[in-house]
Coordinates of C-alpha atoms and ligand atoms in Angstrom, one line a residue:
X1 CA -4.7 -18.0 -30.2
X2 CA -1.9 -17.9 -32.8
X3 CA 1.5 -19.4 -32.1
X4 CA 3.0 -16.0 -31.8
X5 CA 0.4 -14.8 -29.4
X6 CA 0.8 -17.9 -27.3
X7 CA 4.5 -17.4 -27.1
X8 CA 4.1 -13.7 -26.1
X9 CA 1.4 -14.7 -23.5
X10 CA 3.9 -17.1 -21.9
X11 CA 6.6 -14.5 -21.9
X12 CA 4.2 -12.0 -20.3
X13 CA 3.1 -14.5 -17.7
X14 CA 6.8 -15.2 -16.8
X15 CA 7.8 -11.5 -16.4
X16 CA 4.6 -10.2 -14.9
X17 CA 4.0 -13.0 -12.5
X18 CA 7.3 -14.5 -11.6
X19 CA 10.6 -13.0 -12.8
X20 CA 10.4 -9.3 -13.8
X21 CA 14.0 -8.9 -12.8
X22 CA 15.1 -11.4 -15.5
X23 CA 14.6 -8.5 -18.0
X24 CA 15.4 -5.7 -15.6
X25 CA 11.7 -4.7 -15.2
X26 CA 10.1 -3.4 -12.0
X27 CA 6.5 -4.0 -11.0
X28 CA 4.7 -1.9 -8.4
X29 CA 3.1 -3.6 -5.4
X30 CA -0.2 -3.9 -7.4
X31 CA 1.6 -5.8 -10.1
X32 CA 1.6 -3.0 -12.7
X33 CA 4.5 -2.6 -15.2
X34 CA 4.9 0.5 -17.3
X35 CA 4.2 -0.7 -20.9
X36 CA 7.0 1.4 -22.5
X37 CA 9.5 0.0 -19.9
X38 CA 8.2 -3.5 -20.6
X39 CA 8.7 -3.1 -24.3
X40 CA 12.2 -1.5 -23.8
X41 CA 13.4 -4.2 -21.3
X42 CA 12.1 -7.0 -23.6
X43 CA 13.9 -5.4 -26.6
X44 CA 17.2 -5.4 -24.7
X45 CA 16.8 -9.2 -24.4
X46 CA 16.0 -9.6 -28.1
X47 CA 12.2 -10.0 -27.6
X48 CA 10.6 -7.5 -30.0
X49 CA 7.1 -6.5 -28.8
X50 CA 4.9 -3.6 -29.7
X51 CA 1.6 -2.2 -28.3
X52 CA -0.7 -3.7 -30.9
X53 CA 0.8 -7.1 -30.3
X54 CA 0.5 -6.8 -26.5
X55 CA -3.1 -5.5 -26.8
X56 CA -4.0 -8.4 -29.1
X57 CA -2.6 -10.9 -26.5
X58 CA -4.4 -9.3 -23.7
X59 CA -7.7 -9.2 -25.6
X60 CA -7.5 -12.8 -26.9
X61 CA -6.2 -14.4 -23.7
X62 CA -8.7 -17.3 -23.1
X63 CA -8.4 -16.9 -19.3
X64 CA -8.2 -13.1 -19.3
X65 CA -4.8 -13.4 -17.6
X66 CA -3.8 -9.7 -18.1
X67 CA -5.2 -6.3 -17.8
X68 CA -4.2 -2.9 -19.1
X69 CA -4.8 0.2 -16.9
X70 CA -7.6 2.6 -17.9
X71 CA -5.0 5.2 -19.0
X72 CA -3.4 2.6 -21.3
X73 CA 0.0 3.1 -19.7
X74 CA 0.4 -0.1 -17.6
X75 CA -0.2 -3.8 -17.7
X76 CA -0.4 -6.5 -15.1
X77 CA -1.2 -10.2 -14.6
X78 CA -4.5 -10.4 -12.7
X79 CA -3.4 -13.5 -10.7
X80 CA -0.9 -16.3 -10.4
X81 CA 2.0 -14.3 -9.0
X82 CA 5.0 -15.7 -7.2
X83 CA 7.1 -12.5 -7.4
X84 CA 7.8 -10.9 -4.0
X85 CA 7.6 -7.4 -5.7
X86 CA 3.8 -7.9 -5.9
X87 CA 1.1 -7.9 -3.2
X88 CA -2.1 -7.0 -5.0
X89 CA -4.8 -5.6 -2.6
X90 CA -7.6 -7.8 -3.7
X91 CA -11.0 -7.0 -2.2
X92 CA -12.2 -9.6 0.2
X93 CA -15.3 -11.5 -1.0
X94 CA -17.8 -13.9 0.5
X95 CA -17.4 -17.2 -1.5
X96 CA -20.2 -19.4 -2.7
X97 CA -20.9 -22.5 -0.6
X98 CA -18.5 -24.7 -2.7
X99 CA -15.5 -23.9 -4.8
X100 CA -13.4 -26.5 -6.8
X101 CA -9.8 -27.3 -7.1
X102 CA -8.5 -29.2 -10.0
X103 CA -5.3 -31.2 -9.4
X104 CA -3.6 -34.4 -10.5
X105 CA -4.3 -37.8 -8.9
X106 CA -0.6 -38.1 -7.9
X107 CA -0.8 -35.2 -5.5
X108 CA -3.8 -36.5 -3.6
X109 CA -1.9 -38.4 -0.8
X110 CA 0.1 -35.3 0.0
X111 CA -2.9 -33.0 -0.2
X112 CA -4.8 -35.3 2.2
X113 CA -2.0 -34.9 4.6
X114 CA -1.1 -31.2 4.4
X115 CA -4.2 -29.7 2.8
X116 CA -3.9 -27.4 -0.2
X117 CA -0.8 -25.2 -0.1
X118 CA 0.1 -22.3 -2.4
X119 CA 3.5 -23.7 -3.2
X120 CA 5.6 -21.2 -5.1
X121 CA 2.5 -19.0 -5.8
X122 CA 1.0 -16.5 -3.4
X123 CA -2.4 -18.2 -3.2
X124 CA -4.2 -21.5 -3.7
X125 CA -6.3 -21.1 -6.9
X126 CA -9.9 -22.3 -6.8
X127 CA -12.5 -22.4 -9.6
X128 CA -16.2 -21.6 -9.5
X129 CA -17.1 -24.6 -11.6
X130 CA -16.1 -28.2 -12.1
X131 CA -15.4 -27.9 -15.8
X132 CA -12.8 -25.2 -15.2
X133 CA -11.3 -27.1 -12.3
X134 CA -11.0 -30.2 -14.5
X135 CA -9.1 -28.2 -17.1
X136 CA -6.7 -26.8 -14.4
X137 CA -6.1 -30.3 -13.1
X138 CA -5.4 -31.6 -16.6
X139 CA -2.3 -29.4 -16.8
X140 CA -0.6 -31.6 -14.2
X141 CA -1.7 -35.1 -15.2
X142 CA -4.7 -37.3 -14.6
X143 CA -7.2 -34.7 -13.3
X144 CA -9.2 -35.0 -10.1
X145 CA -11.5 -32.3 -8.8
X146 CA -11.7 -31.5 -5.1
X147 CA -14.8 -29.8 -3.6
X148 CA -13.9 -27.1 -1.1
X149 CA -16.4 -26.1 1.6
X150 CA -15.5 -22.4 0.9
X151 CA -18.4 -20.9 2.9
X152 CA -17.5 -23.0 6.0
X153 CA -13.9 -21.8 5.7
X154 CA -15.1 -18.2 5.4
X155 CA -17.3 -18.6 8.5
X156 CA -14.2 -19.9 10.3
X157 CA -12.2 -16.7 9.4
X158 CA -10.5 -17.7 6.2
X159 CA -10.3 -14.9 3.7
X160 CA -11.3 -15.2 0.0
X161 CA -10.5 -13.0 -2.9
X162 CA -11.5 -13.0 -6.5
X163 CA -9.2 -11.9 -9.3
X164 CA -10.5 -9.8 -12.2
X165 CA -10.7 -13.0 -14.3
X166 CA -13.0 -14.8 -11.8
X167 CA -10.3 -17.1 -10.3
X168 CA -10.8 -17.5 -6.5
X169 CA -7.8 -17.1 -4.2
X170 CA -7.2 -18.1 -0.6
X171 CA -3.9 -18.7 1.2
X172 CA -4.3 -22.3 2.1
X173 CA -7.1 -25.0 2.5
X174 CA -6.9 -27.2 5.6
X175 CA -7.8 -30.9 5.1
X176 CA -11.1 -30.6 7.0
X177 CA -12.6 -28.4 4.3
X178 CA -11.7 -30.7 1.4
X179 CA -14.1 -33.3 0.0
X180 CA -14.0 -35.4 -3.2
Ligands
HQG1 C1 -0.8 -28.9 -6.0 C2 -3.4 -21.6 -14.3 C3 1.0 -31.7 -3.2 C4 -2.0 -28.2 -6.6 C5 -4.7 -22.2 -13.8 C6 -1.5 -28.0 -8.0 C7 -4.8 -21.7 -12.4 C8 -0.2 -29.9 -3.8 C9 0.0 -27.8 -7.8 C10 -3.4 -21.3 -12.0 C11 -0.5 -29.6 -2.4 C12 0.4 -26.3 -8.0 C13 -2.9 -22.0 -10.9 C14 0.0 -30.4 -1.4 C15 -1.4 -28.1 -3.6 N1 0.8 -31.5 -1.9 N2 0.5 -31.0 -4.2 N3 -0.2 -30.2 -0.1 N4 -1.2 -28.4 -2.4 N5 -0.8 -28.9 -4.5 O1 0.2 -24.5 -11.3 O2 -3.9 -24.3 -9.1 O3 -2.9 -20.9 -17.3 O4 0.9 -23.5 -9.0 O5 -3.1 -29.0 -6.5 O6 -5.8 -21.9 -14.6 O7 -2.7 -25.8 -10.8 O8 -1.2 -20.1 -15.7 O9 -1.4 -24.1 -9.4 O10 -1.7 -29.1 -8.8 O11 -5.7 -20.6 -12.3 O12 -3.0 -18.6 -16.4 O13 0.3 -28.2 -6.5 O14 -2.6 -21.5 -13.2 O15 -3.6 -20.4 -15.0 O16 0.3 -26.0 -9.3 O17 -2.9 -23.4 -11.2 P1 0.1 -24.5 -9.8 P2 -2.8 -24.5 -10.1 P3 -2.6 -20.0 -16.2

């Protein structure tokens, strides 16, 4: 991704996941923002966007972070939200036996005590494979990958969802389901 695209991607992540109000934007409960409103709100803050640029960011996003509605009028982040405006009605899914969580070694003591918590986000994010989880963990420091007994959690009543980009979501993971 070009520098400009990366910069726009970060801006879109910020307003579509975390702080839409910082530019006076409103998201609906499914996370959708009207594209014309987004462009207008951004322009008022001196951030000049246009449709081709936004489309290029959406299409080239390595993790497929965003989606544009079928009618072309709306955009949303597919996961990673902390904004209270958003409560996406993800469809419940049966998870595979194991899912993986990449984190940094310095968090392990705390995770072994409290389990995995969503923190500021709405969900704990889990990966379907170890390579992806390692990359997620690397963002925070020396990576470590935890193996989550997802199917056992599911059989114990925990709900799992999968975002459009394949990231698995659950509200919290108790210590008993975490292995290394
Ligand atoms: C850790 C990226 C201490 C948790 C990725 C993680 C992902 C605890 C950090 C998405 C803890 C939160 C999300 C506990 C959890 N004690 N630390 N009890 N429970 N943690 O960034 O999963 O590039 O909010 O292990 O690809 O790293 O943004 O979550 O290290 O899909 O599109 O607290 O973000 O996608 O960090 O990443 P984050 P995450 P994007």
